[in-house]
Coordinates of C-alpha atoms in Angstrom, one line a residue:
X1 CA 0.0 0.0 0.0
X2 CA 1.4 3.4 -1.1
X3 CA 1.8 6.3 0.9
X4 CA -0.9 7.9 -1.2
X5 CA -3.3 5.6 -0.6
X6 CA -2.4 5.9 2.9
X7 CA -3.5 9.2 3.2
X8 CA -6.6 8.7 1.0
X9 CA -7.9 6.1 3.4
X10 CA -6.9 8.7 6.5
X11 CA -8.4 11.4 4.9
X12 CA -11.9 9.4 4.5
X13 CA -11.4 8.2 8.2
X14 CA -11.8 11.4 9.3
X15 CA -14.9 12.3 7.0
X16 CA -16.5 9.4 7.9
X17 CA -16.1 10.2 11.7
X18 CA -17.8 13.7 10.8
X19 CA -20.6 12.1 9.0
X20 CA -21.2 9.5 11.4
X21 CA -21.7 13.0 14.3
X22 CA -23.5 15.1 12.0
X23 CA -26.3 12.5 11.6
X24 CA -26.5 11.0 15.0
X25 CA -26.4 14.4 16.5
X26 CA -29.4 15.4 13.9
X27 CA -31.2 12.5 15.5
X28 CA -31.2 14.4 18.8
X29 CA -31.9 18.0 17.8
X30 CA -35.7 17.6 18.3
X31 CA -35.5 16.2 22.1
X32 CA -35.9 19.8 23.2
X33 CA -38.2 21.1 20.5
X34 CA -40.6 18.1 21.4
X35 CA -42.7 21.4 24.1
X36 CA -42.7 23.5 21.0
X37 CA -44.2 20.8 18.7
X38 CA -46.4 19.7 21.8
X39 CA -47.9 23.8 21.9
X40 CA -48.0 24.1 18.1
X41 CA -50.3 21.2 17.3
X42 CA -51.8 20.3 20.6
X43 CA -50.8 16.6 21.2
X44 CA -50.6 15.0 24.9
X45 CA -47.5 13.9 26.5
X46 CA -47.6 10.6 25.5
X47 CA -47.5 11.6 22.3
X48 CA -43.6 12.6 23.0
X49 CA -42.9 8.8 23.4
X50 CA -45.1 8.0 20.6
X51 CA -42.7 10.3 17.9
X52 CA -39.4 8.7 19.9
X53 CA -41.0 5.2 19.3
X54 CA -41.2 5.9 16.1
X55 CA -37.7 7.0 15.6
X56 CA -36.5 3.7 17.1
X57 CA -38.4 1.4 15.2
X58 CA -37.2 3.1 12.3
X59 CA -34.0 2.3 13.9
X60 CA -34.5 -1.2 14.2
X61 CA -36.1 -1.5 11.2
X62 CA -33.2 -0.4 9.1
X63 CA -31.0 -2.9 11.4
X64 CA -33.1 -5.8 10.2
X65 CA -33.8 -5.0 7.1
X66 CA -30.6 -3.9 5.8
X67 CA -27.8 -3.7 8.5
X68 CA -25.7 -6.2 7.2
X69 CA -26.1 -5.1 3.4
X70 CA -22.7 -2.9 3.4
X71 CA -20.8 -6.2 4.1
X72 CA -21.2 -7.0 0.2
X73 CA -22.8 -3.9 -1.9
X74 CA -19.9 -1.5 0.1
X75 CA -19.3 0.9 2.7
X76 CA -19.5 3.9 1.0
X77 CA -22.8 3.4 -0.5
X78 CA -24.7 2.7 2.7
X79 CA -23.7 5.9 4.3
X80 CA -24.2 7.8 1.4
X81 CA -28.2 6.0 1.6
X82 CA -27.9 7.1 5.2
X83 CA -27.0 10.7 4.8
X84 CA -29.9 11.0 1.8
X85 CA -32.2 9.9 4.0
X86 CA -31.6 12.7 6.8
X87 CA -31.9 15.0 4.3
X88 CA -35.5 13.8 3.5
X89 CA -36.1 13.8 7.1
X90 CA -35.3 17.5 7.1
X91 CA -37.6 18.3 4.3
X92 CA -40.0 16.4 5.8
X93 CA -39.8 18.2 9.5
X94 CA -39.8 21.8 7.7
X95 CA -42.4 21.7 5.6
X96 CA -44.5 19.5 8.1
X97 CA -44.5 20.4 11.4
X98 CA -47.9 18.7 12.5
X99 CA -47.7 15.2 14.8
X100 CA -48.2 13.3 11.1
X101 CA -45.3 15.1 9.8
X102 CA -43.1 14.3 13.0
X103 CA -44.1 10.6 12.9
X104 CA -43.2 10.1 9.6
X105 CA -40.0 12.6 9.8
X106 CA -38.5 10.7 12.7
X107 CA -39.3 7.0 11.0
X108 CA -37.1 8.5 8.0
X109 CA -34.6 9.7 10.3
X110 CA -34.5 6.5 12.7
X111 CA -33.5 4.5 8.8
X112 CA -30.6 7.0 8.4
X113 CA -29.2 6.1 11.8
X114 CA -30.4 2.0 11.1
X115 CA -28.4 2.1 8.0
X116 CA -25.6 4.4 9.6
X117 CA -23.9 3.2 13.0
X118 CA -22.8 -0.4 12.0
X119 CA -21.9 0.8 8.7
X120 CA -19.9 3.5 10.1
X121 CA -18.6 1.8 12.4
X122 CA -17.4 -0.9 10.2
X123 CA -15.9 1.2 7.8
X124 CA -13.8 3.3 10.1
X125 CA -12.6 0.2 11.3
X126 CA -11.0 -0.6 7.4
X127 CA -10.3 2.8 6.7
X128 CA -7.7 3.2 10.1
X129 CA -6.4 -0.3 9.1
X130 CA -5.2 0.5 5.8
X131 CA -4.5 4.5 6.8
X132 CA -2.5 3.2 10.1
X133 CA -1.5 -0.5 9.5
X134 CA -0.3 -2.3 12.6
X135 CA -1.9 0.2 14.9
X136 CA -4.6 -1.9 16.3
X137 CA -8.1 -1.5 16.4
X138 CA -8.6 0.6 19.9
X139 CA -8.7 3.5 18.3
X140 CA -10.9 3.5 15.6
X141 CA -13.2 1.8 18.2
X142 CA -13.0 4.5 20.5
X143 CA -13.2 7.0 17.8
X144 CA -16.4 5.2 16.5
X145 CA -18.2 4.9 19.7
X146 CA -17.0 8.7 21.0
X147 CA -18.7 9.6 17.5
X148 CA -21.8 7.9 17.6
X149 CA -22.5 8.7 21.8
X150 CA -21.2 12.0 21.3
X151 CA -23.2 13.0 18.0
X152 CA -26.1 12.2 20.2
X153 CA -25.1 14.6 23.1
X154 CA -24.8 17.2 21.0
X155 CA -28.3 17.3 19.5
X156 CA -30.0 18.3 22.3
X157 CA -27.9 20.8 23.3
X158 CA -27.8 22.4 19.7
X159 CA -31.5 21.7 19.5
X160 CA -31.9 24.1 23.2
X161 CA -29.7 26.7 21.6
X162 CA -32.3 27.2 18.2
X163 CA -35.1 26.8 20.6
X164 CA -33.6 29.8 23.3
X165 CA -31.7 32.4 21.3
X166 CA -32.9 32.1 18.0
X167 CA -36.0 32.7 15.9
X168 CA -37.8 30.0 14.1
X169 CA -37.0 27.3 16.1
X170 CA -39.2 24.7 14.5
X171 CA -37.4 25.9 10.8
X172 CA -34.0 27.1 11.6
X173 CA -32.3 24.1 12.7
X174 CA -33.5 21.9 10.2
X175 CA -32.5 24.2 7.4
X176 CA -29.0 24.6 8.7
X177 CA -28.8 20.5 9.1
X178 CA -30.6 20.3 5.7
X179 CA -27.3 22.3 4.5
X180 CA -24.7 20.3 6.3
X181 CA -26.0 17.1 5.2
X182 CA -25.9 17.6 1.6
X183 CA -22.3 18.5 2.3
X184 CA -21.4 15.3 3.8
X185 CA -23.2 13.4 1.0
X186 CA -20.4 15.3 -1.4
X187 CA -17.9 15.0 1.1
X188 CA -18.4 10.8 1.1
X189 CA -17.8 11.0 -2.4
X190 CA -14.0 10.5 -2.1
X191 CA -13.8 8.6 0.9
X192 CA -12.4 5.1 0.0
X193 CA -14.4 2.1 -0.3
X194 CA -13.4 -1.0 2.2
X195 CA -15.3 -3.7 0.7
X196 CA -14.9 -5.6 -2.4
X197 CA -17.8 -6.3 -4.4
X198 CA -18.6 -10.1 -5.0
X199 CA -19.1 -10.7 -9.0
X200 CA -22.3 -12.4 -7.9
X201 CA -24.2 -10.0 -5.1
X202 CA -25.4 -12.6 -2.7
X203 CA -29.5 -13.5 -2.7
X204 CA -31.1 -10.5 -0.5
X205 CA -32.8 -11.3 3.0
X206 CA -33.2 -9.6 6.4
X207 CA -30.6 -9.6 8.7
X208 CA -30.2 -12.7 10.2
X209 CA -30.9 -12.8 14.0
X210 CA -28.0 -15.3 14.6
X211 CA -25.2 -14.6 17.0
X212 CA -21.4 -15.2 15.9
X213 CA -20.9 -18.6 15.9
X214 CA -19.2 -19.7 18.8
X215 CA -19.9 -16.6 20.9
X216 CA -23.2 -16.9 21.7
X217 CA -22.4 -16.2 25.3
X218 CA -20.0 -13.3 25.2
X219 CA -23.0 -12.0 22.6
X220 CA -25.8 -12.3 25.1
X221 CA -23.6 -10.5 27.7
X222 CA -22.9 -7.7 25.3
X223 CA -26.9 -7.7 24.6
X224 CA -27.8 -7.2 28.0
X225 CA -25.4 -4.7 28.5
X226 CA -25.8 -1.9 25.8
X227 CA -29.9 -2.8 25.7
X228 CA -29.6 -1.8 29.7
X229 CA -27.9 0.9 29.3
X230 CA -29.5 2.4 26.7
X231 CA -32.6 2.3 28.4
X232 CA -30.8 4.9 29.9
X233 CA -30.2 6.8 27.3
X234 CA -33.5 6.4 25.5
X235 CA -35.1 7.9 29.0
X236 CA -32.8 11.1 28.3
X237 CA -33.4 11.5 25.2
X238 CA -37.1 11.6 24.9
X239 CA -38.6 12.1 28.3
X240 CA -35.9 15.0 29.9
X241 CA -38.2 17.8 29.0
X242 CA -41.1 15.7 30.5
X243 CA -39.3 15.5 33.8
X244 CA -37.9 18.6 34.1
X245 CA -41.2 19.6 33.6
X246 CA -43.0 17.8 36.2
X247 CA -40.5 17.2 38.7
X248 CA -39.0 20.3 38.7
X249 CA -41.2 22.8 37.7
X250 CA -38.2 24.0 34.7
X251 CA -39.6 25.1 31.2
X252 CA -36.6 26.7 29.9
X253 CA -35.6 25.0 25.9
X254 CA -32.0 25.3 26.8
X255 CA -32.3 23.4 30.1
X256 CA -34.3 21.1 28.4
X257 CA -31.4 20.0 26.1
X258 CA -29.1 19.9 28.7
X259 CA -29.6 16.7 30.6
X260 CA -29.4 14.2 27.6
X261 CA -26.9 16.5 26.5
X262 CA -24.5 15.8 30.3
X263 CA -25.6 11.8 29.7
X264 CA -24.2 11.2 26.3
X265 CA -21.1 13.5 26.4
X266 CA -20.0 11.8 29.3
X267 CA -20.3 8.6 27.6
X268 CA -18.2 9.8 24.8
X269 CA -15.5 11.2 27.0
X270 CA -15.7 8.5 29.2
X271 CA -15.2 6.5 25.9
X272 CA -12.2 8.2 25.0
X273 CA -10.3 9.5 28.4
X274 CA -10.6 5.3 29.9
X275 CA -9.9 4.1 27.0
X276 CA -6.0 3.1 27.9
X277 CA -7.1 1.0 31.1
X278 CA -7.3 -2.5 31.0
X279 CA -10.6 -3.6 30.1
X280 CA -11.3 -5.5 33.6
X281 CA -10.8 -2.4 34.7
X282 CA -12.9 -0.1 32.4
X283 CA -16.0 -2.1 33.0
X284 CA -15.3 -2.1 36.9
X285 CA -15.5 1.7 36.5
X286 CA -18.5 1.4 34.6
X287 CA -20.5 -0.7 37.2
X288 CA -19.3 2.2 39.9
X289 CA -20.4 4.5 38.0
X290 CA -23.5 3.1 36.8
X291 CA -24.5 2.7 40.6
X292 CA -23.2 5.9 42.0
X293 CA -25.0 8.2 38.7
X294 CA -28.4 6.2 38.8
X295 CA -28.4 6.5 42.7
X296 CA -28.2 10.3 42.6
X297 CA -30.7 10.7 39.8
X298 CA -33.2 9.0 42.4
X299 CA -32.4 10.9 45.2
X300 CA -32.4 14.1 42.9
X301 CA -36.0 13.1 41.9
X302 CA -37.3 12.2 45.3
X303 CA -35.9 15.7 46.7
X304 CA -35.9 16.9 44.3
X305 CA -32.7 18.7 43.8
X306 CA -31.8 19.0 39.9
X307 CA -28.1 19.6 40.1
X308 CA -28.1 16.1 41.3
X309 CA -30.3 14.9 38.6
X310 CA -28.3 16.2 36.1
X311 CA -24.8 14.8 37.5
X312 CA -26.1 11.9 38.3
X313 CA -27.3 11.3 34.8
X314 CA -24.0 12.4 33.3
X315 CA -21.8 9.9 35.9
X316 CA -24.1 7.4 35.0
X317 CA -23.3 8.7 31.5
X318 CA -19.6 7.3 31.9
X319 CA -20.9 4.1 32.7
X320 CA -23.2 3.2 30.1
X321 CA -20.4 4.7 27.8
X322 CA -17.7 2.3 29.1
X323 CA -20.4 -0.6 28.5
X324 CA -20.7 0.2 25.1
X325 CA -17.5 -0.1 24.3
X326 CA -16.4 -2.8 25.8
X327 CA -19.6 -4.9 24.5
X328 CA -19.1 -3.6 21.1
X329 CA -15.1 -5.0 21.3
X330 CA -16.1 -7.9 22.7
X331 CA -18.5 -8.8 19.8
X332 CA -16.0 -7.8 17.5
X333 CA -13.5 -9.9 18.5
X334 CA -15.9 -13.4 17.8
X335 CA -17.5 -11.9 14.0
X336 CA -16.8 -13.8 11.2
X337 CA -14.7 -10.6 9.6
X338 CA -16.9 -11.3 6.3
X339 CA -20.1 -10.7 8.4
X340 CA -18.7 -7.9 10.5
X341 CA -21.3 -5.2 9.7
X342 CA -24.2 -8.0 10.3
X343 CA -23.0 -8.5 13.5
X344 CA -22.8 -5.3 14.7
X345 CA -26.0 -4.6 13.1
X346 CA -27.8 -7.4 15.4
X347 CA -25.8 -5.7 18.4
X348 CA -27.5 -2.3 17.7
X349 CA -30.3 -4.1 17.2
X350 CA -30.9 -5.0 20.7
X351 CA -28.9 -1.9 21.9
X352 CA -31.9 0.1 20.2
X353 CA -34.7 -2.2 21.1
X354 CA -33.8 -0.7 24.7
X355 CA -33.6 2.3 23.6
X356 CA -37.2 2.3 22.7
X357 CA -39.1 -0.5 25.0
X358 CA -38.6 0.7 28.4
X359 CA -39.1 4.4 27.2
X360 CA -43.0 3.4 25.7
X361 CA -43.2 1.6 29.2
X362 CA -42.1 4.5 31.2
X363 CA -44.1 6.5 28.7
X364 CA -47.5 4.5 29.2
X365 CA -46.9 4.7 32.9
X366 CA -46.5 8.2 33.0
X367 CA -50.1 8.6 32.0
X368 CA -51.7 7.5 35.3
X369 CA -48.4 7.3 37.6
X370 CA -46.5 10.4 39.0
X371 CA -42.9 10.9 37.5
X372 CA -41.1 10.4 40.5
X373 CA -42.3 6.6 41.5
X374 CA -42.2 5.5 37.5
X375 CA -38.5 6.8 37.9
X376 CA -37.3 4.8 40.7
X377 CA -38.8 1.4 39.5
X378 CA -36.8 2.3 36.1
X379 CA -33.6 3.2 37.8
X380 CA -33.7 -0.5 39.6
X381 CA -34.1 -2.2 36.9
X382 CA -31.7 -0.4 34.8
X383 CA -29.3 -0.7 37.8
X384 CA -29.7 -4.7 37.7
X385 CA -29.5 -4.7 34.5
X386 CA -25.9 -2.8 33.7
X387 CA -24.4 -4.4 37.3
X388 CA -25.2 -7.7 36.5
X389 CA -23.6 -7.3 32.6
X390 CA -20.9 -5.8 34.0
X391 CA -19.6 -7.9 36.8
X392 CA -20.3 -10.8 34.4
X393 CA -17.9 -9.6 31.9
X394 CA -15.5 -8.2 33.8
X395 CA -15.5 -11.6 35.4
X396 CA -14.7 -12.9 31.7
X397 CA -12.5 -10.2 30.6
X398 CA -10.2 -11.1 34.0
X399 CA -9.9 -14.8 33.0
X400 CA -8.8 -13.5 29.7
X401 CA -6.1 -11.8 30.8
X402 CA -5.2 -14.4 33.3
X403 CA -4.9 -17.6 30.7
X404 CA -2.9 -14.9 28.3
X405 CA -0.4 -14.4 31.3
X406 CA 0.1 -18.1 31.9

């Protein structure tokens, strides 16, 4: 490999990485706009978990249907699918704003991110291999995971931004995304493809739901782990305004953006600043801080103090980051390389299916149950959840790194 190709493939590493933000964080720009969409057309707070509901299952949908499809049509192609897609969803948000238009905007925009986060992932995988040979893959796997975590914390906080300081918040921050994304699409153009096309494209189906053969178990640990944690996440992301709301009596678009906002970019830079220790001793940091963040988001709830629900969310943040990681390496490390994207694909599939089924759950209870008691039965089974995954695979990751010694 030439040094030009080198810096071809590093060059495309690095466009990939801003794709792979710019669309997640677009996924999470309407978290805080949710009040403003809620006063414009008059729907009921469930309604909120209704519109995120639909985002995931277009999420999942995309997973099933077509996350494994990049393994043989290409990289490159997927993403630019993925990026088109956002773009429609943008159309579709500005020019309707009703609860029709938000349902069908966010199932477009939950098949961008379907199509998008294995595929990314994947490819910036190949790219840093061929860019950076012999480096090792913790890098682009950190990279990957601070990209798709932190494109999500960003969303909200941009979102609360539009919504507080600037006019037309329901337009103005899907016209500027609308701009940026057909940028990227242009931008993807040169980045290298990582995949060889067979002569003879393989007969279509759905993603098979099939773990990596001979890793079933280290699969279901991973499963348990990044669908517990974001359950997490999904509670952020589409009920924080909700809360804030009820709970604490706070109103403000900005504020509203900030919780999910603390949880996910404390993920990603959990992601990135742990990413040198051990891995025994990255998911022992995540259990702590799994237990110590959920703990203080119940006892800012019960109080309620939100300082503490907003720190607790982001140290949980850490945790859940640091799970996702080490669940996604894990998996990784038992694909058949050939079906890498369709393993990851099946990983986000469950990740995402916790995204979304606690949150309807949480969502339905809201309806006849005070915030405050939905919240605690939520926090303890998230907190069984994560501890359990955890321990079990730091448990695993120690033996590892026993039998390598001897």
């Amino acid at each position: 490999m030439d040094d030009r190709s080198r810096s071809r493939h590093h060059l495309g590493f690095w466009i990939v990485a801003v794709v792979f933000v710019l669309v997640m964080s677009y996924a999470t720009v309407p978290t805080p706009l949710y009040p403003l969409y809620q006063a414009l057309d008059g729907f009921p707070v469930a309604m909120i978990t209704v519109i995120f509901a639909a985002f995931a299952a277009g999420v999942m949908l995309a997973l099933y249907l077509a996350g494994h499809v990049s393994d043989w049509v290409g990289r490159r192609r997927v993403l630019l699918v993925a990026v088109l897609l956002s773009i429609v969803a943008a159309v579709v948000f500005l020019l309707w704003p009703e609860t029709a238009g938000l349902l069908i905007a966010r199932v477009i925009d939950g098949l961008s991110v379907g199509l998008l986060t294995a595929t990314a992932t994947a490819h910036l995988g190949e790219l840093r291999a061929v860019a950076r040979p012999g480096e090792g893959p913790g890098l682009a796997a950190s990279l990957a995971g601070a990209a798709n975590i932190g494109g999500l914390a960003l969303g909200p906080l941009i979102g609360g931004l539009f919504a507080e300081f600037l006019p037309a918040p329901l337009v103005l921050p899907h016209a500027v995304y609308l701009v940026l994304l057909v940028a990227a699409a242009g931008a993807l153009l040169i980045v290298p493809e990582t995949v060889t096309r067979p002569d003879e494209l393989p007969s279509y189906r759905p993603q098979r739901l099939a773990v990596p053969a001979g890793g079933g178990r280290v699969f279901l640990l991973a499963g348990a782990a990044v669908f517990s944690g974001f359950a997490v996440f999904g509670l952020f992301t589409s009920l924080a305004p909700t809360f804030l709301a009820k709970t604490f009596g706070e109103t403000d678009h900005l504020l509203a953006g900030i919780p999910p906002f603390a949880v996910f970019a404390a993920a990603a830079i959990g992601q990135v600043a742990l990413a040198g220790l051990p891995l025994r001793r990255q998911l022992t940091v995540a259990v702590v801080t799994c237990i110590a963040g959920l703990g203080l988001v119940a006892v800012g709830a019960v109080v309620p103090e939100l300082i503490a629900f907003i720190v607790g969310g982001a140290i949980a943040g850490v945790g859940v980051g640091l799970l996702f990681k080490a669940a996604t390496g894990t998996v990784l490390a038992v694909a058949d390389p050939a079906r890498r994207g369709g393993t990851l694909a099946l990983l986000f599939l469950v990740a995402y299916t916790g995204l979304t089924v606690p949150v309807i759950a949480v969502g339905i209870a809201l309806v006849s149950i005070p915030p405050v008691p939905v919240l605690l039965v939520f926090i303890a089974l998230v907190l069984v959840g994560t501890t359990l995954a955890g321990l079990t695979m730091r448990r695993d990751a120690a033996r590892a790194a026993a039998s390598t010694v001897s």
